[in-house]
mmCIF file of C-alpha atoms in Angstrom:
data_model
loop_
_atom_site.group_PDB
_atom_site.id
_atom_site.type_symbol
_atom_site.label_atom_id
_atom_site.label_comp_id
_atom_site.label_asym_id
_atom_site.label_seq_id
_atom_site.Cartn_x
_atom_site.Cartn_y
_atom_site.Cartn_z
ATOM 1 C CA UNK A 14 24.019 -0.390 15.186
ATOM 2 C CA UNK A 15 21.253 1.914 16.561
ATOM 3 C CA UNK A 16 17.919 2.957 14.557
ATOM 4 C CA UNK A 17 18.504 6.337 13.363
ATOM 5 C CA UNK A 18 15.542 6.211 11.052
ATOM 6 C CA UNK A 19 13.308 4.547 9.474
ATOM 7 C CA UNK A 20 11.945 3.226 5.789
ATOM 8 C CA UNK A 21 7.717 3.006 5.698
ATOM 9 C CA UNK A 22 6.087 1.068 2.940
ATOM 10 C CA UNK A 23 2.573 2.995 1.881
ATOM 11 C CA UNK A 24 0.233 0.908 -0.076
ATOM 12 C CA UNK A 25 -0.404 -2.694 2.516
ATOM 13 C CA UNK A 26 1.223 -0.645 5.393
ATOM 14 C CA UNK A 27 0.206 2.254 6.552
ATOM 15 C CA UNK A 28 -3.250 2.210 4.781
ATOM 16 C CA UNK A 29 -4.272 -1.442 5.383
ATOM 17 C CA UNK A 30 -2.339 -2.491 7.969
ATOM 18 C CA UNK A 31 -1.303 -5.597 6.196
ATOM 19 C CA UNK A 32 -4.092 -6.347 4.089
ATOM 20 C CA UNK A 33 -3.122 -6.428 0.236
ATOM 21 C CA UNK A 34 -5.143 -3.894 -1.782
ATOM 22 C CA UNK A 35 -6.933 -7.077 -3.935
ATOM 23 C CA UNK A 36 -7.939 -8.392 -0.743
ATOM 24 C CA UNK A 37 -9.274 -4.976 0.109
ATOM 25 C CA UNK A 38 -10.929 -4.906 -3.109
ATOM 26 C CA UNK A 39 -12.094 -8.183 -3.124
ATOM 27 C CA UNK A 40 -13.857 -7.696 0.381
ATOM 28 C CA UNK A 41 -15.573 -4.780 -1.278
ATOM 29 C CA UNK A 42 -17.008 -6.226 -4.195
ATOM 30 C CA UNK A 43 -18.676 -9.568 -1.937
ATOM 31 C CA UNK A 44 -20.179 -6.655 0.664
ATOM 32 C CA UNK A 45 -21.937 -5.142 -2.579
ATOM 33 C CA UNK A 46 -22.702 -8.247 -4.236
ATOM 34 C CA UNK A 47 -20.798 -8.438 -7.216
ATOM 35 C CA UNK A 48 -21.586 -11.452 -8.550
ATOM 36 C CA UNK A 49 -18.408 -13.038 -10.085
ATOM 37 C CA UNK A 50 -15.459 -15.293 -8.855
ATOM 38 C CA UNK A 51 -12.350 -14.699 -7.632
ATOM 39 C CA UNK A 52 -10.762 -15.536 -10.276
ATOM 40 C CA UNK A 53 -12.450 -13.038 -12.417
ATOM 41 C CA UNK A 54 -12.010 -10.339 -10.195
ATOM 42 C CA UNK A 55 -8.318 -11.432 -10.067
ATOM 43 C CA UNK A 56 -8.306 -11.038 -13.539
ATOM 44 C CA UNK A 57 -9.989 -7.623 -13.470
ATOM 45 C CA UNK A 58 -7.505 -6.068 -10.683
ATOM 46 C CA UNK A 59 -4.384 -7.170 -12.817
ATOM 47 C CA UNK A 60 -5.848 -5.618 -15.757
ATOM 48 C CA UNK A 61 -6.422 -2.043 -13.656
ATOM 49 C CA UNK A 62 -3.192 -2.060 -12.217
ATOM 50 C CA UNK A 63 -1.238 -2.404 -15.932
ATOM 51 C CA UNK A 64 -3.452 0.389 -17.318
ATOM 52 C CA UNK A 65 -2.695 2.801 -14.229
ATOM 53 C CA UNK A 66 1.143 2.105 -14.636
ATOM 54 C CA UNK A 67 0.888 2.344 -18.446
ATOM 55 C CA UNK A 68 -1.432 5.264 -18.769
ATOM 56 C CA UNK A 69 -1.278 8.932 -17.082
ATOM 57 C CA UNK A 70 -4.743 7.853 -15.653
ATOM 58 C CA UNK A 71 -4.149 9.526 -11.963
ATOM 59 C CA UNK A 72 -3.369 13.117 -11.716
ATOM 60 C CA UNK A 73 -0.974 14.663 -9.112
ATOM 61 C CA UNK A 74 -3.824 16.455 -7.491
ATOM 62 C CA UNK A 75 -5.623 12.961 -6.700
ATOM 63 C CA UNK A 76 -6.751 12.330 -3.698
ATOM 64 C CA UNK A 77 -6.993 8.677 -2.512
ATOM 65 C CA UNK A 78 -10.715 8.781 -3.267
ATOM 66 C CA UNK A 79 -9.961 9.609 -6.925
ATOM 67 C CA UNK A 80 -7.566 6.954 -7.055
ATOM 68 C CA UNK A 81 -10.143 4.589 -5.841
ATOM 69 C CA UNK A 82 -13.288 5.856 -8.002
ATOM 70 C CA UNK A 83 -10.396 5.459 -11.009
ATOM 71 C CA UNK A 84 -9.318 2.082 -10.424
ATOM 72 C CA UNK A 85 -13.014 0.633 -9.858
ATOM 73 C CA UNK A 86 -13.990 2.146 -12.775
ATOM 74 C CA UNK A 87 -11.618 0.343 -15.062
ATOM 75 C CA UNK A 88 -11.714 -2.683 -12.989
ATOM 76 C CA UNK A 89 -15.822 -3.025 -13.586
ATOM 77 C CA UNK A 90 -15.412 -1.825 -17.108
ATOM 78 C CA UNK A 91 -13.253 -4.380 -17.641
ATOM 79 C CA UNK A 92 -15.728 -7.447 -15.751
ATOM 80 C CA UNK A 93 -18.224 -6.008 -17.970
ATOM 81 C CA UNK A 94 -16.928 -5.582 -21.133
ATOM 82 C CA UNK A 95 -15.842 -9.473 -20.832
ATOM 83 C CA UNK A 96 -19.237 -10.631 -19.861
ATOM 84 C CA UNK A 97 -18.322 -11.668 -16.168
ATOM 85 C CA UNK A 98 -20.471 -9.001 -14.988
ATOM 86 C CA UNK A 99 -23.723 -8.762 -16.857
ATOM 87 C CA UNK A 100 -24.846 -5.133 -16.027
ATOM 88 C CA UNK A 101 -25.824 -1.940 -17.347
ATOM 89 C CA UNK A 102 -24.264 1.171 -17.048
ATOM 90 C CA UNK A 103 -27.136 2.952 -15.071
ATOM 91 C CA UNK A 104 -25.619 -0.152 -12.166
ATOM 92 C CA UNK A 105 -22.192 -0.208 -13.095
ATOM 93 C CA UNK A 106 -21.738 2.858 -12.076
ATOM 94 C CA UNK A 107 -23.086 3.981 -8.514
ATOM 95 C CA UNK A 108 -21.339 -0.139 -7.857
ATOM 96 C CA UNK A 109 -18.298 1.218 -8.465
ATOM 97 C CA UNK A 110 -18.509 3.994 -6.397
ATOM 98 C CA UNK A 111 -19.729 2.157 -3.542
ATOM 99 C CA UNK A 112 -16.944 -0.350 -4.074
ATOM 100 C CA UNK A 113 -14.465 2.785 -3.935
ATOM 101 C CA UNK A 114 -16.247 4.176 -0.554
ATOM 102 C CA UNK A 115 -16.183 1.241 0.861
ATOM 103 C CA UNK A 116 -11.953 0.483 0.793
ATOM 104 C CA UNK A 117 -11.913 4.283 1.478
ATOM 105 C CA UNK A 118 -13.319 3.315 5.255
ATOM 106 C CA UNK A 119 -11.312 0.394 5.206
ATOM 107 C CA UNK A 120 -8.665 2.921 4.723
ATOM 108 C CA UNK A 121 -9.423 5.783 7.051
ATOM 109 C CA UNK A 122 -9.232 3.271 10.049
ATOM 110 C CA UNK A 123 -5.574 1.793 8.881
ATOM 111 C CA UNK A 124 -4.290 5.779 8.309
ATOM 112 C CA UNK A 125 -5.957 6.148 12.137
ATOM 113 C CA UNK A 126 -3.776 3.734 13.365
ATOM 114 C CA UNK A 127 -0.590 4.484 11.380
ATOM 115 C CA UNK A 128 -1.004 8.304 12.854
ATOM 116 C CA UNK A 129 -1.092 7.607 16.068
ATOM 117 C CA UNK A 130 2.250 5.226 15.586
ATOM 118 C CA UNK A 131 3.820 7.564 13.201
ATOM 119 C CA UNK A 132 3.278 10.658 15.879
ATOM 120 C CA UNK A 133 4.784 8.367 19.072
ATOM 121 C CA UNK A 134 7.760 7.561 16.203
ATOM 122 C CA UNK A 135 8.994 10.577 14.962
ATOM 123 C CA UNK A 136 10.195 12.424 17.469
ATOM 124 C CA UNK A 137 13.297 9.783 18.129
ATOM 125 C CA UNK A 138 13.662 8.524 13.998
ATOM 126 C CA UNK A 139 13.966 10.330 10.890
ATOM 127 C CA UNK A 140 11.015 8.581 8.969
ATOM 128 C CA UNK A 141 10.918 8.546 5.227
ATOM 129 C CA UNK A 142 8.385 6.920 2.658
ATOM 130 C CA UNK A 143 9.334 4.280 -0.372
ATOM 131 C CA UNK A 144 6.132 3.238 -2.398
ATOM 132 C CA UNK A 145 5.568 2.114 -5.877
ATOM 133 C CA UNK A 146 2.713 4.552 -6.373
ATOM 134 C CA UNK A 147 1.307 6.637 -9.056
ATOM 135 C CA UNK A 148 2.354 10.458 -8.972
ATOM 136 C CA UNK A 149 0.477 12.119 -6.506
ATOM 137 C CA UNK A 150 1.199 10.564 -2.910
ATOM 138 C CA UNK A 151 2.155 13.955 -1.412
ATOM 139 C CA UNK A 152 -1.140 14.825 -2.367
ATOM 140 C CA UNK A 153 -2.824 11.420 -0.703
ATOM 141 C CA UNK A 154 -0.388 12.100 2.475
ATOM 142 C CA UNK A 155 -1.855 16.018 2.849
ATOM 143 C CA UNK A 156 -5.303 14.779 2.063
ATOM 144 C CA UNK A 157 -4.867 12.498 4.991
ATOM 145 C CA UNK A 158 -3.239 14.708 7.437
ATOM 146 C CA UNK A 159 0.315 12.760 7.049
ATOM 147 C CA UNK A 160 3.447 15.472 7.453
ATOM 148 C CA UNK A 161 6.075 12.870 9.519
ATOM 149 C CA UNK A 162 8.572 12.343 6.656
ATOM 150 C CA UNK A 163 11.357 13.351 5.865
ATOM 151 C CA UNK A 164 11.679 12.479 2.544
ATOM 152 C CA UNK A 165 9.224 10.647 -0.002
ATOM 153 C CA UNK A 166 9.957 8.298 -2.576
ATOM 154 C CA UNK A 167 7.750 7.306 -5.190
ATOM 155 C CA UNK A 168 8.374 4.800 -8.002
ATOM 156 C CA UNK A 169 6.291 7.723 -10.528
ATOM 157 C CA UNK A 170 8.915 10.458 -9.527
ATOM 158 C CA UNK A 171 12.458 8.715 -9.399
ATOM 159 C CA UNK A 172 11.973 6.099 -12.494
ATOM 160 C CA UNK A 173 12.676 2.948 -10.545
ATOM 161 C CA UNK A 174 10.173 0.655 -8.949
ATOM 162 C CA UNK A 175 10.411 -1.619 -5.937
ATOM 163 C CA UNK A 176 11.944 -4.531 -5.407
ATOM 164 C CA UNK A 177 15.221 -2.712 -7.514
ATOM 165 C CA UNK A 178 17.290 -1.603 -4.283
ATOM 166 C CA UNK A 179 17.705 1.596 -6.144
ATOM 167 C CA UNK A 180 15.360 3.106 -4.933
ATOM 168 C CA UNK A 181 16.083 2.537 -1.103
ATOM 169 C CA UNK A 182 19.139 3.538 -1.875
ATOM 170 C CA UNK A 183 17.834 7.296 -3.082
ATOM 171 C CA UNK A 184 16.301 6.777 0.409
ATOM 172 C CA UNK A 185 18.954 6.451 2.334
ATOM 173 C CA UNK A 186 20.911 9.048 0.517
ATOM 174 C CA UNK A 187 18.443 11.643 1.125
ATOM 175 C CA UNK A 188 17.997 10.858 4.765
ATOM 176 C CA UNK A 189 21.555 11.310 4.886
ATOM 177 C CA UNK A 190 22.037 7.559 7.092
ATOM 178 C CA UNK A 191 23.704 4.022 6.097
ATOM 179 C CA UNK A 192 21.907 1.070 5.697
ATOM 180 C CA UNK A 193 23.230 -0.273 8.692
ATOM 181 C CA UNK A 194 21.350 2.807 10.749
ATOM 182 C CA UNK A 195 18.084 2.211 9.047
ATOM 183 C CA UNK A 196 14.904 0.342 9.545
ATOM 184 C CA UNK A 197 12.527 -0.837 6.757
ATOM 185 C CA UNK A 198 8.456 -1.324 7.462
ATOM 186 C CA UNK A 199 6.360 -3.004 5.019
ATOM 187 C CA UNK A 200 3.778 -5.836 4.211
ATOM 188 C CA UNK A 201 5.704 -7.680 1.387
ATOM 189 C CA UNK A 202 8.697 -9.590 1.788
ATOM 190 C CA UNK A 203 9.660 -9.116 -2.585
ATOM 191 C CA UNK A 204 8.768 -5.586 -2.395
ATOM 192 C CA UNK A 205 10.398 -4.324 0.957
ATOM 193 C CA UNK A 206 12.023 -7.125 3.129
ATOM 194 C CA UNK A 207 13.673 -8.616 0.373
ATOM 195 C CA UNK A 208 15.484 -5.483 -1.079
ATOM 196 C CA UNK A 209 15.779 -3.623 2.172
ATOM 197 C CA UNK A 210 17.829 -6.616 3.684
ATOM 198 C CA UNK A 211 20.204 -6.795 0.465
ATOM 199 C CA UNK A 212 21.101 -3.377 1.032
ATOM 200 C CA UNK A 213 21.912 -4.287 5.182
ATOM 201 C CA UNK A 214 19.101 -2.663 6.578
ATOM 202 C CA UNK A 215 17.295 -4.201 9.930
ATOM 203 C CA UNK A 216 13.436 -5.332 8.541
ATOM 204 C CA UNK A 217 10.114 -5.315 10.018
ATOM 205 C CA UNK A 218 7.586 -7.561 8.200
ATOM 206 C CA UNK A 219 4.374 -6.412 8.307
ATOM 207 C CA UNK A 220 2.683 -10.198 8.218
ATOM 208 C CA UNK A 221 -1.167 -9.551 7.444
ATOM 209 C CA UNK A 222 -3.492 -10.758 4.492
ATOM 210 C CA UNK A 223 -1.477 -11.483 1.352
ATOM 211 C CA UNK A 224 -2.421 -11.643 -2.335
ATOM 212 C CA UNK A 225 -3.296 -15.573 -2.262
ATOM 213 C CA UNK A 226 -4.370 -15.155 1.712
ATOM 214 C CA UNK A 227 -2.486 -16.308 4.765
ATOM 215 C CA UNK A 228 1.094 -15.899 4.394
ATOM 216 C CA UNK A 229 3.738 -18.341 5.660
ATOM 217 C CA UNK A 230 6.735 -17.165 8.630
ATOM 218 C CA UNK A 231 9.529 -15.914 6.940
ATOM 219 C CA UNK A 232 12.617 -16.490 8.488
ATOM 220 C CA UNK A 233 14.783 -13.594 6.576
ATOM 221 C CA UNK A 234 12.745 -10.658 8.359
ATOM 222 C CA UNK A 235 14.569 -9.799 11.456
ATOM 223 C CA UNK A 236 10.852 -9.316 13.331
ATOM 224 C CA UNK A 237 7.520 -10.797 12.109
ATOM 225 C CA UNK A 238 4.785 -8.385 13.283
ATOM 226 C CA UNK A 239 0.973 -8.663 12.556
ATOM 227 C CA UNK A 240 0.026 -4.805 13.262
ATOM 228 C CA UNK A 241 1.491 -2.069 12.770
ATOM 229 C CA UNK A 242 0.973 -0.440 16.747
ATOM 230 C CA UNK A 243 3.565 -3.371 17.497
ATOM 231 C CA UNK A 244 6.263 -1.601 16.292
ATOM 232 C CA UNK A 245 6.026 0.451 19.793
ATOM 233 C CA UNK A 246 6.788 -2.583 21.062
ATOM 234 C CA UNK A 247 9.685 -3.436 19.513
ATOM 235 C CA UNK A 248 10.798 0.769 20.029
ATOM 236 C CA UNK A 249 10.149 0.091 24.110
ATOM 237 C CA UNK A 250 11.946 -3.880 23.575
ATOM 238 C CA UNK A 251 14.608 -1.489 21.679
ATOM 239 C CA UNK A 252 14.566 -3.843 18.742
ATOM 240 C CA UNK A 253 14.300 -0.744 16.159
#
C-alpha cells in the first residue's frame, strides 16, 4: 500500500543523524578532556537519564540548550561526587557547559540536514513525531525552526513510552491513516523498528553509531539507511 505519511523518531534521528546521544556525549567529554573511562561515563549518563525521567528536572519552556546544560550538570555532579572526576566546582562547572555547547553544534548540523529533508517531504506525506522525551519538545521543535508535523507525540504527554506500540498507535489515530499507509523513521531497532513493524507499518532504520558502537544489519527493517538525506532516495526509488 502507498506512503500516506510518515512516523519520525527525534532524539538519534533527526538531531544526530544516527549517532546515540551517549556517543554524542561521550565525544564531548574526550574533546574537553575529561579524564575518566568509558565505563564511568557510562555509568554517569545512566544515572542522568533515571533522574530526568524520575524528577520534573526539564521545564516545558526548555530549549534544547537547557536540556543539555541540565543533563551535564547532573551527569558531572554525579562523576564527581563518586570520585571519578577529581575537580572543583570553580572547573566543574564552565566543563559542563562546554560539554553542553559542544553536542549543541553537533546538533545544529543534524537539525540542518533533517530540515532540508523534512521541507522536500512534506508536501507529498503527512509527517508526525513519536519520541520518548521530556515535556517540552514543541518548545525544542520552535526553538529550532521545526513546524512540518502534523501531530507530536511525546512519551511526557500521553503516559506511555516507546517500545509499547501504544503509543504509535495514538499516532496513527491522530494522523487519521492505518498502519499499513504509514512509514516509521528512526535510529533504534527496540525503540522504533521493532514496535512500528508489530503494528504493520513499512520501517526505515536509521543505521548510524549505536550505544555499544557499530551496529550489526538487521534483517527485520524493510530498508537499512545510514543518513537521513537517503530517504529522498528511497521517495524518488518510491520505496516510502
Amino acid at each position: 500500500m502507498e506512503t500516506k505519511g510518515i512516523i519520525f523518531d527525534y532524539g538519534g534521528t533527526l538531531d544526530t543523524n544516527g549517532t546515540h546521544w551517549a556517543e554524542v556525549l561521550w565525544r564531548a567529554y574526550q574533546k574537553e578532556g575529561i579524564a575518566i573511562s568509558r565505563d564511568m561515563f557510562r555509568e554517569a549518563y545512566v544515572h542522568a537519564e533515571r533522574e530526568l525521567e524520575a524528577e520534573p528536572v526539564i521545564l516545558p519552556g526548555d530549549t534544547f540548550l537547557d536540556v543539555l546544560r541540565k543533563k551535564t550538570d547532573i551527569e558531572t555532579r554525579y562523576l564527581s561526587g563518586k570520585g571519578y572526576w577529581r575537580v572543583d566546582e570553580l572547573t566543574r562547572r564552565p566543563d559542563a557547559e562546554h560539554i553542553a555547547l559542544d553536542c549543541l553544534a553537533v546538533v545544529r548540523e543534524g537539525i540542518a540536514r533533517s530540515k532540508t529533508v523534512l521541507r522536500l517531504l512534506t508536501d507529498k506525506y503527512r509527517l508526525a513525531l513519536v519520541s520518548n522525551f521530556y515535556g517540552n519538545l514543541r518548545t525544542v521543535l520552535s526553538d529550532f525552526g521545526i513546524d512540518c508535523f502534523t501531530t507530536v507525540i511525546e512519551s511526557a504527554e500521553v503516559g506511555v513510552r516507546k517500545p509499547d506500540t501504544a503509543i504509535f498507535r495514538v499516532a496513527l489515530r491522530r494522523m487519521g491513516l492505518s498502519a499499513a499507509e504509514v512509514t516509521v523513521v528512526g535510529d533504534s531497532l527496540k525503540n522504533d523498528i521493532r514496535p512500528a513493524k508489530a503494528l504493520g507499518c513499512k520501517t526505515v532504520w536509521l543505521k548510524g553509531i549505536g550505544w555499544d558502537g557499530a551496529q550489526a544489519d538487521a534483517p527485520e527493517a524493510d530498508y537499512i539507511i545510514s543518513d537521513i538525506e537517503e530517504l529522498i532516495r528511497l521517495q524518488n526509488d518510491s520505496c516510502l
